[in-house]
Short mmCIF file of C-alpha atoms in Angstrom, two decimals:
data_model
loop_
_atom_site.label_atom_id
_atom_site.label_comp_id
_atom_site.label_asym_id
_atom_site.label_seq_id
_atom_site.Cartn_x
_atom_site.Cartn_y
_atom_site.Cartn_z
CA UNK A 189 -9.42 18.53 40.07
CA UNK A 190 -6.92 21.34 40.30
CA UNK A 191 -5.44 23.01 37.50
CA UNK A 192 -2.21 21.18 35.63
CA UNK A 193 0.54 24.12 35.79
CA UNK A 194 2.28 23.48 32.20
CA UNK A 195 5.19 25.10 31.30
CA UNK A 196 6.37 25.71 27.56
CA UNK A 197 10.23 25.72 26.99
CA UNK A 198 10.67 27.59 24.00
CA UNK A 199 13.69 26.86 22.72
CA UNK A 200 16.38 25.38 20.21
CA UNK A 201 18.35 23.14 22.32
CA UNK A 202 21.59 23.02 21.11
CA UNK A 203 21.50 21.59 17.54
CA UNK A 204 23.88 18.91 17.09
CA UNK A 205 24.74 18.09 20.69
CA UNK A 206 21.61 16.19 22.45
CA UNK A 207 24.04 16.09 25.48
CA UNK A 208 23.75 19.83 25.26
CA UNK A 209 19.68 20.32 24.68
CA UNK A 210 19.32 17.92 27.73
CA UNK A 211 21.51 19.74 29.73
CA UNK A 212 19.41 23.15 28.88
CA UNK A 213 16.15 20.95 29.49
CA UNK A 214 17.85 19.91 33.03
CA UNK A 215 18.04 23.38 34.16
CA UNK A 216 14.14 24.57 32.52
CA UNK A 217 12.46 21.43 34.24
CA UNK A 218 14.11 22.95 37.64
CA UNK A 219 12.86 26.87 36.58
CA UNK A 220 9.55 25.69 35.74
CA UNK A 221 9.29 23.22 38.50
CA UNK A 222 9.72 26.07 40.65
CA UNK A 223 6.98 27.56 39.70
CA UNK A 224 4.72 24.62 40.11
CA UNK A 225 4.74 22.95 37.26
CA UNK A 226 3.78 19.63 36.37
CA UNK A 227 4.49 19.33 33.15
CA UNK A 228 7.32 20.88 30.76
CA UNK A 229 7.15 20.73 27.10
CA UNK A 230 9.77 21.37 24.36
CA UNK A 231 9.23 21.68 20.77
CA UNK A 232 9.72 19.27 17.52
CA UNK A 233 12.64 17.58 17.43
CA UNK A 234 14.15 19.66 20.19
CA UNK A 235 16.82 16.81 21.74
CA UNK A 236 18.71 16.88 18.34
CA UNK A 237 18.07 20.28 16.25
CA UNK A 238 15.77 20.32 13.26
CA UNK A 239 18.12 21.64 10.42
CA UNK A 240 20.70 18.48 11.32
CA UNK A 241 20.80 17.45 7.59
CA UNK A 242 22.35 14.30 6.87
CA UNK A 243 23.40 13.90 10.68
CA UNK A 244 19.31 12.54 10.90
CA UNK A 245 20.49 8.80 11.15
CA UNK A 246 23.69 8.98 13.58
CA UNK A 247 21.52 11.03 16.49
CA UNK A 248 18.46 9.04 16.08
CA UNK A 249 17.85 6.79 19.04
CA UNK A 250 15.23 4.19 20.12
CA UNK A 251 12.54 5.23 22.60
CA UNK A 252 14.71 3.88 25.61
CA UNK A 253 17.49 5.00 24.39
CA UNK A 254 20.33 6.87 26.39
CA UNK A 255 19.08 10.36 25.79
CA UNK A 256 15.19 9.13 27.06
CA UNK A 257 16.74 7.50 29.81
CA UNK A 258 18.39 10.85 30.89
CA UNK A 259 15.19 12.84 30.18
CA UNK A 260 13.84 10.47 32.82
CA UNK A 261 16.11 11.17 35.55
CA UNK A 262 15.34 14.67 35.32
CA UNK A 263 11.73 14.32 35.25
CA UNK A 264 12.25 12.21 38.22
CA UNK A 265 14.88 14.87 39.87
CA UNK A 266 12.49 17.65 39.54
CA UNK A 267 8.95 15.73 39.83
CA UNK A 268 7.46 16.64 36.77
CA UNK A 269 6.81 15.20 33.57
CA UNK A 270 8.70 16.01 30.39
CA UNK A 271 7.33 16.26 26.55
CA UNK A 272 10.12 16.20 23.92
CA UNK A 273 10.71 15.46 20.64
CA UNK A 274 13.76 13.76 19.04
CA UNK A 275 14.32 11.28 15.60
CA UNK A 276 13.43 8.05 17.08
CA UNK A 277 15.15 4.77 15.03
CA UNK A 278 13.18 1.60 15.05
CA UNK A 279 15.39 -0.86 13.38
CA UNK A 280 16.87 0.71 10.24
CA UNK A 281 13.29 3.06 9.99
CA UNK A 282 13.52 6.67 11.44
CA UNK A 283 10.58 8.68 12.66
CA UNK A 284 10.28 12.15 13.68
CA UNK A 285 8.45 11.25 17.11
CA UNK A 286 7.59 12.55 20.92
CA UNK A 287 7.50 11.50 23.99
CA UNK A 288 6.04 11.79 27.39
CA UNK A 289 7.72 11.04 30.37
CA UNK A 290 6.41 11.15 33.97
CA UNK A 291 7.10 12.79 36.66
CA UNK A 292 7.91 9.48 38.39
CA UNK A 293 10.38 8.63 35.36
CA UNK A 294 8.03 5.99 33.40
CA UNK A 295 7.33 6.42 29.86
CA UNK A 296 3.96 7.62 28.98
CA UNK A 297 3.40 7.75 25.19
CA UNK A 298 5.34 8.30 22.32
CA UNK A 299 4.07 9.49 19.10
CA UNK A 300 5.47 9.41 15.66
CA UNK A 301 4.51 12.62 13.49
CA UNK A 302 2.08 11.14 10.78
CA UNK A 303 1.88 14.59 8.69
CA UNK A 304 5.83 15.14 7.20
CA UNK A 305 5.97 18.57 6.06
CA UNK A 306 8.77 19.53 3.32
CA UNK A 307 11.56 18.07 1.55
CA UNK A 308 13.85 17.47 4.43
CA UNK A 309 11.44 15.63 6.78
CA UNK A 310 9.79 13.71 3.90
CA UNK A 311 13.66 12.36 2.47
CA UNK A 312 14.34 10.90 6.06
CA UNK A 313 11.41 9.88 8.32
CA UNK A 314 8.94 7.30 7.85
CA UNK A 315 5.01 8.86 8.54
CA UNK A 316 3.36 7.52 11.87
CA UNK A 317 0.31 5.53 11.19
CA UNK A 318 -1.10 5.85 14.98
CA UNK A 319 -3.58 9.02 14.91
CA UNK A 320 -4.40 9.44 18.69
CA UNK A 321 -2.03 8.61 21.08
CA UNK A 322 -2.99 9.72 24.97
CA UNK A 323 -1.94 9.83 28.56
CA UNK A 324 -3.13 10.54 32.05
CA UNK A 325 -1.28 13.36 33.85
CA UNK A 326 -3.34 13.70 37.31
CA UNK A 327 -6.35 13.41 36.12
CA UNK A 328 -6.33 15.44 32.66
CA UNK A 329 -6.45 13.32 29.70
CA UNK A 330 -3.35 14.21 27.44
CA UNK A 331 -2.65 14.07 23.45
CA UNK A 332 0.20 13.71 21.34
CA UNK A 333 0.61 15.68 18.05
CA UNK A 334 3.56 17.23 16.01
CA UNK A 335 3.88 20.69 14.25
CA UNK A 336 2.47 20.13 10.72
CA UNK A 337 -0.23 18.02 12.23
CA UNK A 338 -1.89 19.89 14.25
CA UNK A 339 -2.77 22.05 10.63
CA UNK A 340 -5.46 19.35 9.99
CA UNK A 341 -8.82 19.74 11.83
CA UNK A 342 -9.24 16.44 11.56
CA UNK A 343 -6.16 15.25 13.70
CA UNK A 344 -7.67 17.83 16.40
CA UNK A 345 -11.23 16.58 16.08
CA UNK A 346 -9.94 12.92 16.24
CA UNK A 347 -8.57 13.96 19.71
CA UNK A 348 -11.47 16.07 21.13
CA UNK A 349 -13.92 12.90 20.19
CA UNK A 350 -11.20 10.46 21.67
CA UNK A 351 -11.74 12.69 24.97
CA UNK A 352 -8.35 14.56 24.55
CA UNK A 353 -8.37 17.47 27.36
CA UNK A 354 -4.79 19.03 26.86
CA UNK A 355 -3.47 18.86 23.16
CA UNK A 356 0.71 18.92 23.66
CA UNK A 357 2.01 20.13 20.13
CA UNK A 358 5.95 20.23 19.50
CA UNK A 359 6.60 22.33 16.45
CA UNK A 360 9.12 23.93 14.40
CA UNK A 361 7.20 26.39 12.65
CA UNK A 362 8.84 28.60 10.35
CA UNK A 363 8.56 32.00 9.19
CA UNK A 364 6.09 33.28 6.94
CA UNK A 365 3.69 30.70 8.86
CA UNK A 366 3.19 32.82 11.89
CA UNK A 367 -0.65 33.27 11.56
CA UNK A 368 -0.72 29.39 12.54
CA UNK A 369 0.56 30.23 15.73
CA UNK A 370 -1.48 33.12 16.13
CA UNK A 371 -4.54 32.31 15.17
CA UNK A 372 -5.07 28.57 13.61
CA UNK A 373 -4.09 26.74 17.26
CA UNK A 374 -6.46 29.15 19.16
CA UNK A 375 -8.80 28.23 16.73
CA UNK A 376 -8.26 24.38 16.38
CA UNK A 377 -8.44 24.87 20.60
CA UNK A 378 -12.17 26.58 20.02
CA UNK A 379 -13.57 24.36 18.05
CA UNK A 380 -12.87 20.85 19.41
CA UNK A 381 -13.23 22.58 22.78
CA UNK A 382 -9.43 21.50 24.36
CA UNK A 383 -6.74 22.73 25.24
CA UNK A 384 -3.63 23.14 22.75
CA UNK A 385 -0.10 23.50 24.24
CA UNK A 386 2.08 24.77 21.10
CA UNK A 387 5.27 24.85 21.68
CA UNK A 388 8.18 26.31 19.37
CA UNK A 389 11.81 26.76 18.18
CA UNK A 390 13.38 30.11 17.71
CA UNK A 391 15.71 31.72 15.80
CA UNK A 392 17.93 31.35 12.93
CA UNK A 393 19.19 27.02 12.20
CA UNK A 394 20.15 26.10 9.16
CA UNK A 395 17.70 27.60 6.34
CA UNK A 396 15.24 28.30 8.75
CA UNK A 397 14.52 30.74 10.90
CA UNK A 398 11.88 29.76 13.74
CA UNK A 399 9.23 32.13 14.48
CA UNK A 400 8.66 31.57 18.48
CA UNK A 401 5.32 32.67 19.40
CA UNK A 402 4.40 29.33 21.50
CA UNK A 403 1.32 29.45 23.02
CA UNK A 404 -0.96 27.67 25.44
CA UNK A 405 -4.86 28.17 23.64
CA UNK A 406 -8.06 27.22 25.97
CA UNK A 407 -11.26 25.91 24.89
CA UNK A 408 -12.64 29.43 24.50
CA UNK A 409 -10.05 30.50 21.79
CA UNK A 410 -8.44 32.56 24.75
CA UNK A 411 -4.39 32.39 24.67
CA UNK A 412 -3.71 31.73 28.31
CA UNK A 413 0.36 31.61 28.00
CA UNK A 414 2.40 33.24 24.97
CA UNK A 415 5.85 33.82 23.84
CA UNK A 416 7.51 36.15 21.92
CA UNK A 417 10.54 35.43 19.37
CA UNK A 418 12.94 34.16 22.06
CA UNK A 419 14.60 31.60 24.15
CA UNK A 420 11.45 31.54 26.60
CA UNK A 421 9.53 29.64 29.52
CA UNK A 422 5.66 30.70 30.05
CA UNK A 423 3.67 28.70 32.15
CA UNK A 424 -0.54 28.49 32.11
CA UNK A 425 -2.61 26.70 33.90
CA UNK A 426 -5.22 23.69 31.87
CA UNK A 427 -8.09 24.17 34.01
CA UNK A 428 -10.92 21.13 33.76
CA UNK A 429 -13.41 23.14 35.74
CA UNK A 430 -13.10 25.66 32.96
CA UNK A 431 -12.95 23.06 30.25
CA UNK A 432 -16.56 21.23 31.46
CA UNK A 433 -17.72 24.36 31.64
CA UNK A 434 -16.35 25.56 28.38
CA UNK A 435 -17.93 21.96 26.54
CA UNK A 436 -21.56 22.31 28.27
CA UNK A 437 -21.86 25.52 26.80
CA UNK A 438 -20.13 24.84 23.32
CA UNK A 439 -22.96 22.64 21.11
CA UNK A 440 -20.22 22.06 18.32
CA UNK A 441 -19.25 18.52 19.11
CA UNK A 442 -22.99 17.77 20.31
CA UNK A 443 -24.12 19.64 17.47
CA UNK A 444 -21.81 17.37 14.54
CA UNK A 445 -23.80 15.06 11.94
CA UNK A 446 -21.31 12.65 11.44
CA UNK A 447 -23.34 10.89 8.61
CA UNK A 448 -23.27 13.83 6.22
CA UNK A 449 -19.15 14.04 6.26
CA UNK A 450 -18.64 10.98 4.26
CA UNK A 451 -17.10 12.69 1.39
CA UNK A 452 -14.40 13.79 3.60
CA UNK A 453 -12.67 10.62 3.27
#
């Protein structure tokens, strides 16, 4: 199979206005289908802003709501698939959630975060309960995570023994935290031998001021795409030839005793 060209939109949207972020993620899915992209991903709850306060509940939407539905006529526009997260309302219950979209408009997966980190995301969403959630994208198995998640080895390992090739990680991660992006995701990448797509806000919103940095780690702990501080779009390439290659020689998932982890939960 040939590599899948990924592109990471680095990026705050336009907090407050999801008519706005999409409107910024219109013209990135163009850029980075330019460049041969097949898949674009944007960071934790990029349609609506992350410091929205008590606006959480009035720009939460369902899954197939109006904003999803116009992620999906860009992704269709433009041919490749888009990764986003947003507050997603089911009933009265809000999640902070992703989704994947294909390039042929459907909807892939969606994943609800099942790690809330802090104050402000434990006061309004409800925790996920689903631990693995996949897709196909031509031929490269693909997993959903979210920020604060991806800080457990065992969401990571969950994924690499559910067959996860290409780990696709919205975050919002903060400063002093940026050794996580630096060297935990390269890490987590190395040793459940898969590829990690991390991909960031930046800047000053609210109380927080986003760190950048996204990255796209390979199974050798090698950062083959990285940002700096800014409003950015890399691109890398998840390579499967390199990724067999990567697991034949890599005994840690062969190596694993499952029966003497018990303890662990």
């Amino acid at each position: 199979m040939p590599p899948l060209r990924t592109a990471l939109f680095q990026s705050s949207g336009r907090p407050g206005s999801v008519a706005g972020s999409v409107e910024l993620l219109a013209d990135a899915a163009r850029r980075a289908a330019e460049t041969g992209a097949r898949l674009l991903v944007c960071p934790e709850l990029y349609l609506t802003g992350y410091a929205i306060g008590d606006d959480v509940p009035r720009l939460a939407e369902a899954a197939d709501g109006p904003a999803a539905r116009a992620v999906a006529e860009i992704a269709v526009r433009h041919g490749i698939a888009v990764h986003y997260g947003y507050p997603e309302r089911d009933g009265e219950t809000l999640y902070n959630s992703a989704q994947l979209i294909g390039p042929d408009g459907t909807r892939l997966a969606g994943y609800r975060k099942t790690h809330l980190f802090g104050d402000f995301e434990q006061h309004w969403f409800t925790p996920g309960e689903q631990p693995v959630v996949q897709a196909d994208l031509d031929g490269v198995r693909i997993g959903l995570l979210t920020c604060y998640d991806v800080e457990f080895p065992e969401n990571v390992r969950a994924h690499a023994l559910a067959g996860t090739d290409l780990l696709l990680v919205p975050t919002a991660l903060m400063h002093p935290f940026s050794f996580v992006a630096e060297s935990v995701v390269p890490v987590r990448a190395f040793e459940s031998q898969l590829y990690i797509a991390y991909v960031n806000r930046t800047g000053p919103e609210g109380p927080y001021d986003f760190t950048g940095l996204s990255c796209l780690a390979g199974p050798d702990g090698a950062v083959r795409a990285r940002a700096g501080h800014g409003g950015e779009l890399v691109t890398g390439d998840v390579d499967p030839a390199l990724l067999a290659a990567s697991r034949t020689a890599n005994p840690y998932l062969r190596d694993r005793r499952p029966g003497l982890y018990g303890s662990l939960v």
